[in-house]
mmCIF file of C-alpha atoms and ligand atoms in Angstrom:
data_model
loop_
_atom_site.group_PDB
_atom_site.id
_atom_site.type_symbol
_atom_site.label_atom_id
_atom_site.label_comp_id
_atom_site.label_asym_id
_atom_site.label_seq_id
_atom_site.Cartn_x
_atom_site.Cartn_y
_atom_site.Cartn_z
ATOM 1 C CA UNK A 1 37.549 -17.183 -43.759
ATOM 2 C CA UNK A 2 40.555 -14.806 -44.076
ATOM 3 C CA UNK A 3 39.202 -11.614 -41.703
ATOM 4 C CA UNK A 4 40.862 -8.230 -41.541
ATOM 5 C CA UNK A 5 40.719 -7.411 -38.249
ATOM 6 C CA UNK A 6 40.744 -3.223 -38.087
ATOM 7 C CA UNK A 7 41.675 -2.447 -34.733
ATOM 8 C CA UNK A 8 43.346 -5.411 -33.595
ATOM 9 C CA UNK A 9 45.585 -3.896 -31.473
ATOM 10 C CA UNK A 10 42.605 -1.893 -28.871
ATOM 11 C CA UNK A 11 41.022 -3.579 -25.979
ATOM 12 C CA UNK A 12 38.119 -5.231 -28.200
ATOM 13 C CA UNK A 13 40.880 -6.193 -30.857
ATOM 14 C CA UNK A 14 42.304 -8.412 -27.777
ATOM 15 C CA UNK A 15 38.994 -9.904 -26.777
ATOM 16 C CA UNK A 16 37.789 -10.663 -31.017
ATOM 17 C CA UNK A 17 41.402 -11.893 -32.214
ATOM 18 C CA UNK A 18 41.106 -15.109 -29.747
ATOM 19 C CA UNK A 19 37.473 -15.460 -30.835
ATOM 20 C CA UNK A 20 37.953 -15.682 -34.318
ATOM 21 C CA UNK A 21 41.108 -17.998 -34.051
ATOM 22 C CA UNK A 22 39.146 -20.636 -32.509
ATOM 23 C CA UNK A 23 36.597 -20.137 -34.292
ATOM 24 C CA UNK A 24 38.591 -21.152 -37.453
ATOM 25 C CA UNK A 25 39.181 -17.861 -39.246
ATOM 26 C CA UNK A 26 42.350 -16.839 -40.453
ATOM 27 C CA UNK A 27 43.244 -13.590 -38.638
ATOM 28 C CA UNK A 28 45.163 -10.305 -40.885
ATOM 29 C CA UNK A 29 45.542 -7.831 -37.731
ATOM 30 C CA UNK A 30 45.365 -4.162 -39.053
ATOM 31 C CA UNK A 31 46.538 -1.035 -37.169
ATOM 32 C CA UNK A 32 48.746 2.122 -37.650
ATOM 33 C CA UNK A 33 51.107 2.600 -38.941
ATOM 34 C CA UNK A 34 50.855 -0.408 -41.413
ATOM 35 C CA UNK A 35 47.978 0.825 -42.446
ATOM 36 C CA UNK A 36 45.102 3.628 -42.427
ATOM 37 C CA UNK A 37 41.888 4.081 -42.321
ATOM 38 C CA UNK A 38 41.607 7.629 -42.348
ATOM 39 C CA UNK A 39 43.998 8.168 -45.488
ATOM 40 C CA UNK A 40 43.102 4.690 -46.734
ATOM 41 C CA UNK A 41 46.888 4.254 -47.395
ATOM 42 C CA UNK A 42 47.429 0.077 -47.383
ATOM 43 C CA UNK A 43 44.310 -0.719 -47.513
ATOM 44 C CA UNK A 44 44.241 -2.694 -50.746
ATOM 45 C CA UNK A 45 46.910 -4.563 -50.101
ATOM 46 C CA UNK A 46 45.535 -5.515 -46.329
ATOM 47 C CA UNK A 47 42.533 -6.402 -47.966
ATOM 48 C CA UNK A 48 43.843 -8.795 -50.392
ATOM 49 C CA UNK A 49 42.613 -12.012 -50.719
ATOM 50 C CA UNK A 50 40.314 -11.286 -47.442
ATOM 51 C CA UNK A 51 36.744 -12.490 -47.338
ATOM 52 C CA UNK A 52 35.759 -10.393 -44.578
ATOM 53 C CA UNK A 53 36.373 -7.297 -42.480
ATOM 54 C CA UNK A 54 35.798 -6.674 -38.366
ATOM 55 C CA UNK A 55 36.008 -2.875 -37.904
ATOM 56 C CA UNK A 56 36.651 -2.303 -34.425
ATOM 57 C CA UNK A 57 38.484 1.721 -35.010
ATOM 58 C CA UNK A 58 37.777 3.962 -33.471
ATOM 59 C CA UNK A 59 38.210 6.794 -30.614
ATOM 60 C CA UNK A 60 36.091 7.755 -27.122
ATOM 61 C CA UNK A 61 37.672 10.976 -27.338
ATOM 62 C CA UNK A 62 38.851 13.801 -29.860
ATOM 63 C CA UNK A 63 38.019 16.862 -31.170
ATOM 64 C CA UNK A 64 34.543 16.412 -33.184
ATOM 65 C CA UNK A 65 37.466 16.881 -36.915
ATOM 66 C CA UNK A 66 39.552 14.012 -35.352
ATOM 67 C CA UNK A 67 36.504 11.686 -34.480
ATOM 68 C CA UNK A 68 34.812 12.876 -37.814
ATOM 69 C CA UNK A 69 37.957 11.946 -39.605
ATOM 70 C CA UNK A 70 38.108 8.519 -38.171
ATOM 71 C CA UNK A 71 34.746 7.446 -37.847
ATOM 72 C CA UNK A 72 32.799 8.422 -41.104
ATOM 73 C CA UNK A 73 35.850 8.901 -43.596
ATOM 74 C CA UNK A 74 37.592 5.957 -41.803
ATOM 75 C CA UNK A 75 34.804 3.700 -42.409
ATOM 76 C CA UNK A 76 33.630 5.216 -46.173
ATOM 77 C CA UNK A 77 37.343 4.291 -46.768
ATOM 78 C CA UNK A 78 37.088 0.850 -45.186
ATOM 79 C CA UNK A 79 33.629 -0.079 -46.972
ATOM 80 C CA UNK A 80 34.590 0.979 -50.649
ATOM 81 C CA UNK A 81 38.252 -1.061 -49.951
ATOM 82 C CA UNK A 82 36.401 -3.692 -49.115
ATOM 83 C CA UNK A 83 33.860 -3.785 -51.761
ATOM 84 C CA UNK A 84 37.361 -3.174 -54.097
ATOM 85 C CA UNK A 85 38.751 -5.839 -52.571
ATOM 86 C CA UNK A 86 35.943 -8.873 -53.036
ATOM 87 C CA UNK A 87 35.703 -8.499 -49.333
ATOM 88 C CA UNK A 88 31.694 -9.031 -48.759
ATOM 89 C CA UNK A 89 31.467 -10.002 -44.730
ATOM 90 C CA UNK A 90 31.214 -6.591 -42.896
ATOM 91 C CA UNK A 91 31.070 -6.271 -39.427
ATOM 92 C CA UNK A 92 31.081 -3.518 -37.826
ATOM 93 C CA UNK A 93 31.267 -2.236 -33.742
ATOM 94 C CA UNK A 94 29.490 0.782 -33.137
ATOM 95 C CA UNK A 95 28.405 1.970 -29.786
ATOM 96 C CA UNK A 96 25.336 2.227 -28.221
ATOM 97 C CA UNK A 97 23.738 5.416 -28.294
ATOM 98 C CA UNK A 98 24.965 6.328 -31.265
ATOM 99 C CA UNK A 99 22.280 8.858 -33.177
ATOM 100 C CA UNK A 100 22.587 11.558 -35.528
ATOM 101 C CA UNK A 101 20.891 13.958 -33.014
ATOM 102 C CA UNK A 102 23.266 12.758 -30.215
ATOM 103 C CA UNK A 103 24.596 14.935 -27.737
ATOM 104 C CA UNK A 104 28.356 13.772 -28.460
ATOM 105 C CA UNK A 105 30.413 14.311 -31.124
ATOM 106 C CA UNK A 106 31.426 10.889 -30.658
ATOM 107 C CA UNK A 107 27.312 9.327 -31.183
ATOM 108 C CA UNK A 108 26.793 11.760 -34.094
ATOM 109 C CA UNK A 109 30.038 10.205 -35.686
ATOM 110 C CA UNK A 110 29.011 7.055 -35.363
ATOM 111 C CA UNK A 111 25.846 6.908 -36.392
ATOM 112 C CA UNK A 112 27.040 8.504 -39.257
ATOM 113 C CA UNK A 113 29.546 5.821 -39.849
ATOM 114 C CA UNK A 114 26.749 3.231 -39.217
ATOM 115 C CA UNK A 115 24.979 4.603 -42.009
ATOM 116 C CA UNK A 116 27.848 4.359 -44.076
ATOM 117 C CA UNK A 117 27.869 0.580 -43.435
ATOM 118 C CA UNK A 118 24.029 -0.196 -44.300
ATOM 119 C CA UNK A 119 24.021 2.032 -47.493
ATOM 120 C CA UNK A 120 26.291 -0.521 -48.610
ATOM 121 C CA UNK A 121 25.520 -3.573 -50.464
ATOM 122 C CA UNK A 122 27.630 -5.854 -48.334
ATOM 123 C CA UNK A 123 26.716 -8.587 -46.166
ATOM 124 C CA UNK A 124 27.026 -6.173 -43.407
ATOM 125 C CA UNK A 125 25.781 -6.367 -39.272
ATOM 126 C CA UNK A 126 26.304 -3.620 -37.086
ATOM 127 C CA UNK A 127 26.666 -4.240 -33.172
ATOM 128 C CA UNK A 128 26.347 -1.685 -31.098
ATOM 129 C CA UNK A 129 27.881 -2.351 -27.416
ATOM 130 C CA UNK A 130 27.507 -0.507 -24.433
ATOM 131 C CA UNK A 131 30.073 -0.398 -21.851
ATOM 132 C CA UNK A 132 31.912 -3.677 -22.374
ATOM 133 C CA UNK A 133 34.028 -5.379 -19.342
ATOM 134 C CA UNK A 134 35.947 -8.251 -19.352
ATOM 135 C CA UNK A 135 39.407 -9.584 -20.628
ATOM 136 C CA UNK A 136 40.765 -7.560 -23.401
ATOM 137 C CA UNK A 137 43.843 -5.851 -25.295
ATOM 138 C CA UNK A 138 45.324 -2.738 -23.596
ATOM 139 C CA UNK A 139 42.934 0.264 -24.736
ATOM 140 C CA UNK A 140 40.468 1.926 -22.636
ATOM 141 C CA UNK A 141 38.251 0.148 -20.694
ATOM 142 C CA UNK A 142 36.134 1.693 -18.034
ATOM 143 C CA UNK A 143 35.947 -1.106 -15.672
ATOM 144 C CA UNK A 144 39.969 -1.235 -15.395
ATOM 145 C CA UNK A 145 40.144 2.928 -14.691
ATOM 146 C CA UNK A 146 37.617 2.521 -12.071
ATOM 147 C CA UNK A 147 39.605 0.087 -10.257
ATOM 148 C CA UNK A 148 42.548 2.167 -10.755
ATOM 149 C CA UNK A 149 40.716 4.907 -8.526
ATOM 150 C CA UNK A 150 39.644 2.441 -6.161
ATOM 151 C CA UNK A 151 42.945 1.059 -5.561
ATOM 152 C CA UNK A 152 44.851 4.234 -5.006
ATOM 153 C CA UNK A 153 42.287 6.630 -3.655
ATOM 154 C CA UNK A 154 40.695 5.951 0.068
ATOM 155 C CA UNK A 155 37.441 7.314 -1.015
ATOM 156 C CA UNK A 156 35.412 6.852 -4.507
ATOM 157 C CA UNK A 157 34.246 10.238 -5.876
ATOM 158 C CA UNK A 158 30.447 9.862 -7.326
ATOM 159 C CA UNK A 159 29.511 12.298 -9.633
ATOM 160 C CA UNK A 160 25.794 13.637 -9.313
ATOM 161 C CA UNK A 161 23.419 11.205 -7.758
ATOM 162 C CA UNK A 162 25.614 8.042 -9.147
ATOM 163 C CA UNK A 163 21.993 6.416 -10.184
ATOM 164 C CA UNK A 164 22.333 6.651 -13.921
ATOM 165 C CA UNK A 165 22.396 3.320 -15.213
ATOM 166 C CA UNK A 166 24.972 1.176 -17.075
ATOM 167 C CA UNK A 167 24.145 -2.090 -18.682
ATOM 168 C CA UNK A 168 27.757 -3.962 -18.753
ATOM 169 C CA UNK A 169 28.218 -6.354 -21.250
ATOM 170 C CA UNK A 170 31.153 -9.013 -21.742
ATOM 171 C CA UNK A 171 34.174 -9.231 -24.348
ATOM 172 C CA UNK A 172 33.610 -12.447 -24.534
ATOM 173 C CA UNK A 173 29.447 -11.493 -25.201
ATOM 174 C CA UNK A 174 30.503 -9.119 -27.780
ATOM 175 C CA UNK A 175 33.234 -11.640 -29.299
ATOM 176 C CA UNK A 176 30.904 -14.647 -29.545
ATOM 177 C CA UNK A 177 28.674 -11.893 -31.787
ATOM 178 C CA UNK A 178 31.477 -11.201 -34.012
ATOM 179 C CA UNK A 179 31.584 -15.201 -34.498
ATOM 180 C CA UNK A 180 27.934 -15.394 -35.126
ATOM 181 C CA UNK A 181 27.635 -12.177 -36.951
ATOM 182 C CA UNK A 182 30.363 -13.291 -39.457
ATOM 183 C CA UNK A 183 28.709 -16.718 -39.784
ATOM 184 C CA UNK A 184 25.175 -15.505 -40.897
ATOM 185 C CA UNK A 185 25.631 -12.151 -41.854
ATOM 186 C CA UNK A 186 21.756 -10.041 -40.692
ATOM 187 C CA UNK A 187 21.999 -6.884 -42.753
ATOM 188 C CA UNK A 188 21.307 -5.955 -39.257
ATOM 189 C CA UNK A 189 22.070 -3.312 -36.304
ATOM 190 C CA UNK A 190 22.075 -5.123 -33.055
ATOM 191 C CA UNK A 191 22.073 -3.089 -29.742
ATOM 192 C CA UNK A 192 24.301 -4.983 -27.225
ATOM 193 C CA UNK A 193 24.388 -4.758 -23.306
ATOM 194 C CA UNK A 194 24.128 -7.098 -20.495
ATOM 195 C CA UNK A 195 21.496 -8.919 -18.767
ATOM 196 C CA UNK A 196 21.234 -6.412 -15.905
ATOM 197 C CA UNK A 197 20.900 -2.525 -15.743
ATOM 198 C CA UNK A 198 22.652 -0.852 -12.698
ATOM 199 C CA UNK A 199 23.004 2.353 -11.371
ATOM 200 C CA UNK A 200 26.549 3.918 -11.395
ATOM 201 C CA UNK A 201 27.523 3.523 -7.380
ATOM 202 C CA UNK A 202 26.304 -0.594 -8.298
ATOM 203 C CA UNK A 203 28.744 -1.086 -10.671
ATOM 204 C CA UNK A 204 31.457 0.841 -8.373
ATOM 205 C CA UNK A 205 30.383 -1.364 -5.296
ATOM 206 C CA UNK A 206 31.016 -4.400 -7.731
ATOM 207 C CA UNK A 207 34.461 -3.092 -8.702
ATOM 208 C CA UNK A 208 35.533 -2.886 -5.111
ATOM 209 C CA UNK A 209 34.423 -5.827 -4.238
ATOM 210 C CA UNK A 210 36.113 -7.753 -6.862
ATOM 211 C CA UNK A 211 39.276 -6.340 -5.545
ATOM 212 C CA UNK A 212 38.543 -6.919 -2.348
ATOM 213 C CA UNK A 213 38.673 -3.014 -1.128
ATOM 214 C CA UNK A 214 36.531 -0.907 1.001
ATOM 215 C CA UNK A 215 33.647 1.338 -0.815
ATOM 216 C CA UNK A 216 33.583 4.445 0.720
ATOM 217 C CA UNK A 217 31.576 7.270 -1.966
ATOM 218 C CA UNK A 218 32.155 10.652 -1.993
ATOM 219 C CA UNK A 219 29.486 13.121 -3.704
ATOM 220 C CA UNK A 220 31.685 14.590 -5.854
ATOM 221 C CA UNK A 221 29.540 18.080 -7.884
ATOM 222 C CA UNK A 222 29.340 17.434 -11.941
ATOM 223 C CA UNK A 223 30.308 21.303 -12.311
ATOM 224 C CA UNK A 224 33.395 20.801 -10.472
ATOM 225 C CA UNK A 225 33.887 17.589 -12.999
ATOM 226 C CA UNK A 226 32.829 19.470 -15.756
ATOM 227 C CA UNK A 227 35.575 21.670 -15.152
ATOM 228 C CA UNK A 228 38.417 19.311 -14.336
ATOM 229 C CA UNK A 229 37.411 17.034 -17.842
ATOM 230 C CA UNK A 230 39.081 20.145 -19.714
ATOM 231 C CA UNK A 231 42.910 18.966 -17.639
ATOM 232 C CA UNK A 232 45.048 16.683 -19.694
ATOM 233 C CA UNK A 233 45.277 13.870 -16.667
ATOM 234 C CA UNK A 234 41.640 13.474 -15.398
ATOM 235 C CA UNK A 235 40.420 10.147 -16.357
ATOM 236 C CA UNK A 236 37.064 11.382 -18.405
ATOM 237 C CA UNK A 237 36.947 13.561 -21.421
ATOM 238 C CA UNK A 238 34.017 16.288 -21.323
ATOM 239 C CA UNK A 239 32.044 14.137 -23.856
ATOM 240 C CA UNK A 240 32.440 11.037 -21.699
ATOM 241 C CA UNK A 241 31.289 12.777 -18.805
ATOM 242 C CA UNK A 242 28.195 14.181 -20.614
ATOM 243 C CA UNK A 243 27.620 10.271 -22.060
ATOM 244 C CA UNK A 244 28.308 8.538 -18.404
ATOM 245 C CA UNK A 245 25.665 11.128 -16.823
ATOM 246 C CA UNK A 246 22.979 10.144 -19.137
ATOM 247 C CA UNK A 247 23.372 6.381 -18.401
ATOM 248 C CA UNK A 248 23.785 3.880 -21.310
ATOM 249 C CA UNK A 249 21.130 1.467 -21.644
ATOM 250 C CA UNK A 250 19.948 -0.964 -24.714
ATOM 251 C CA UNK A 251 17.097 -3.583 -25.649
ATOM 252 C CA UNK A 252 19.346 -6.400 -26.207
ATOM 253 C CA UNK A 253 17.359 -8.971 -26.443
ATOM 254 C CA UNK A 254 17.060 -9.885 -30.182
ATOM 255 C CA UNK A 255 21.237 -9.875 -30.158
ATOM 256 C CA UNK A 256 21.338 -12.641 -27.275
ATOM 257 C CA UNK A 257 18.290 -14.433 -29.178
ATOM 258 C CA UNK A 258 19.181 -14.267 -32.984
ATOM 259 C CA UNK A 259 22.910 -15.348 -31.760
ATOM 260 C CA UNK A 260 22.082 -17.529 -29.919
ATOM 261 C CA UNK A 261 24.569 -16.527 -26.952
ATOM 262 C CA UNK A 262 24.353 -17.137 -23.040
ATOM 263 C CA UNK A 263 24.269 -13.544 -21.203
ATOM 264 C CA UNK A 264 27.337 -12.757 -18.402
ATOM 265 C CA UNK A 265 26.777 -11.384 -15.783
ATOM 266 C CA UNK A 266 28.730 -8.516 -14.538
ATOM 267 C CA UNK A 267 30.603 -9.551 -11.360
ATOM 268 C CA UNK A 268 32.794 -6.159 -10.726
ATOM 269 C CA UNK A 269 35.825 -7.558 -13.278
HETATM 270 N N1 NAP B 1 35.667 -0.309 -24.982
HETATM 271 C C1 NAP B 1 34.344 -0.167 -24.825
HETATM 272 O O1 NAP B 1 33.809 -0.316 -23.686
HETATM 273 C C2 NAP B 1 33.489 0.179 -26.016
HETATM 274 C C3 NAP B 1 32.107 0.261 -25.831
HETATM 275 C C4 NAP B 1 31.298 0.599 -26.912
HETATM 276 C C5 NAP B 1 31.870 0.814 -28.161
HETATM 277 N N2 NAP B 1 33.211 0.732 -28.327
HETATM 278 C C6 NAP B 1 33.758 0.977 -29.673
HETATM 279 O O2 NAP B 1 34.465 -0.163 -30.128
HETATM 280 C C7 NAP B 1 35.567 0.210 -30.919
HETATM 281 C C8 NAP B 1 36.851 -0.394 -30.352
HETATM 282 O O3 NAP B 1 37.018 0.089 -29.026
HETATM 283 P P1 NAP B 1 38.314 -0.217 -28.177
HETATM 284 O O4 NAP B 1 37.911 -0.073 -26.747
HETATM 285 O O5 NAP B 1 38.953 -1.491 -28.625
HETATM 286 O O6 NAP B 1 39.224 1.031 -28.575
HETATM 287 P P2 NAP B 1 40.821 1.159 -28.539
HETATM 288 O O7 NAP B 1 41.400 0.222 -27.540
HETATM 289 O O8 NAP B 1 41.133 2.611 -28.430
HETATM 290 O O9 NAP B 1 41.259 0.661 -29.979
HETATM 291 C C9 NAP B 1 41.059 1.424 -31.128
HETATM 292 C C10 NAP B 1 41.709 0.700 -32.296
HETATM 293 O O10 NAP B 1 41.497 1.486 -33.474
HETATM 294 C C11 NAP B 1 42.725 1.542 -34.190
HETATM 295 N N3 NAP B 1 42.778 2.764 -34.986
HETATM 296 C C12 NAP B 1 42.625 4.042 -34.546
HETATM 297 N N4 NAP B 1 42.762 4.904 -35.566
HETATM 298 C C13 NAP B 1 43.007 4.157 -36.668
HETATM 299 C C14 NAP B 1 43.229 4.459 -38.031
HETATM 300 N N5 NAP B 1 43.220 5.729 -38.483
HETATM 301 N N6 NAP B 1 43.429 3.457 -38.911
HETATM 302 C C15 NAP B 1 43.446 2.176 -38.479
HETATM 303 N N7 NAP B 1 43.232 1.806 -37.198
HETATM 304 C C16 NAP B 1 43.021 2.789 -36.312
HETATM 305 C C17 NAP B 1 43.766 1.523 -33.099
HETATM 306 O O11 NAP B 1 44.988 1.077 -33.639
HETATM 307 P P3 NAP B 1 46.389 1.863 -33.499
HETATM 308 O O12 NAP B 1 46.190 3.032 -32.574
HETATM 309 O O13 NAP B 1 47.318 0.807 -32.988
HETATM 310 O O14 NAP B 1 46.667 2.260 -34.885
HETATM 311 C C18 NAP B 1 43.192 0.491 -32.143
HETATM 312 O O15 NAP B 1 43.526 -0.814 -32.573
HETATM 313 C C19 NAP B 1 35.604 1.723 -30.912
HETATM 314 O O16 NAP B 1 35.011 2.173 -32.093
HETATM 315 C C20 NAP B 1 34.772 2.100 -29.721
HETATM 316 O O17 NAP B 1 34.153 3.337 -29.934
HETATM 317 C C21 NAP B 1 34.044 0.415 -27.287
#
């Protein structure tokens, strides 16, 4: 099929593009400026003579207009172009978590956006990923700032306790799901993770060890964080903070089953 690939230039966009050229597809990357999904300008003309759409936009961070702007208007734009456009394969990455009561600006968005996808009458699935590691484009991507901090730093600030939980799951996971997704479309919302759920400090001990460096922890007080999340350089935004303290978990079992895909393990890269 001819895919538009929205958000072909972010860290997923690097892991899905490689996944859908061997997979046979015929690739249309889209991305600012050439076109946008918030204004909807060049969207038709993207969308021409496409047969299906991966929506990978989006933002971690913002102010709740920005991430409203992008993630429901974004994707009501994207989902009428499409339907405009003879476009009927819809796929669409989410996050896990997401929920209209959410605590973030960023869940609330899009679960909102979600919504916008099933009201549709496309052939629509909706995967929801947690944290995803793994080789990708240049965007954010937890696992990479992590080792950042462990490289340069000689001890690992915790914050809290460090035992909420993660549940990493692959690029390559999430971009054999994309495959399959586009494949057999499930009018479906899929929550995706990894086979193993591990406390924060885990996945930090992992990290170091795949780069060979000492782990040395350092309780470091989520008030003081709190705080420091409002200065331009530190690494977390205030709603990440709030999202990594609450630990992001999934049943993933019926997206690893109805795909038919081989869980990876998380092995600190
Ligand atoms: N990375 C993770 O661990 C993770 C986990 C769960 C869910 N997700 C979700 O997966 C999606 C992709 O994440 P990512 O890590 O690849 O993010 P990313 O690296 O920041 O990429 C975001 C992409 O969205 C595009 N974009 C932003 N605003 C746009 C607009 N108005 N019109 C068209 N394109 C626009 C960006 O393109 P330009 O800036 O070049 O225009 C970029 O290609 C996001 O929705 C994210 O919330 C990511």
């Amino acid at each position: 099929m001819r895919v538009l690939l929205v958000g072909a230039s972010g860290y997923l966009g690097g892991a899905i593009r490689p996944a859908l050229d061997a997979a046979g597809h015929e690739v249309r990357p889209l991305s600012r400026p050439g076109a946008d999904i918030v204004t909807g300008a060049g969207l038709a003309a993207a969308l021409e003579g496409c047969e299906a759409v991966v929506h990978l936009a989006g933002a971690l961070r913002g102010s709740g207009d920005f991430l409203e702007a992008l993630h429901v208007r974004g994707t009501r734009n994207l989902v009428e172009a499409s339907r405009a456009a003879g476009a009927r394969r819809f796929v669409y990455v989410s996050a896990a978590g997401a929920s209209p009561g959410g605590a973030t600006a960023y869940q609330r968005t899009k679960a909102r956006a979600e919504e916008a996808v099933r009201a549709s009458d496309l052939e629509w699935t909706v995967l929801r990923p947690t944290v995803v590691f793994g080789p990708g484009g240049p965007g954010p991507n937890l696992v990479r700032q992590l080792g950042g901090v462990l490289r340069a730093a000689p001890v690992m600030p915790v914050f809290g306790d460090g035992r909420y939980l993660l549940q990493p799951v692959s690029s390559g996971n999430l971009a054999e799901g994309v495959v399959a997704a586009l494949a057999a479309p499930a009018r479906r919302t899929y929550d995706v993770g990894g086979p193993e759920r591990l406390p924060y400090v885990e996945v930090l001990r992992r990290i170091a060890a795949a780069l060979g460096r000492p782990f040395r922890p350092v309780p470091f007080p989520v008030p003081l964080a709190r705080a420091l999340t409002r200065l331009p350089g530190f690494p977390l935004g205030p709603e990440e903070l709030t999202m990594l303290l609450a630990g992001n978990t999934c049943e993933a079992g019926a997206f690893f089953r109805d795909f038919g895909i081989r869980a990876e393990r998380f092995e600190g890269r």
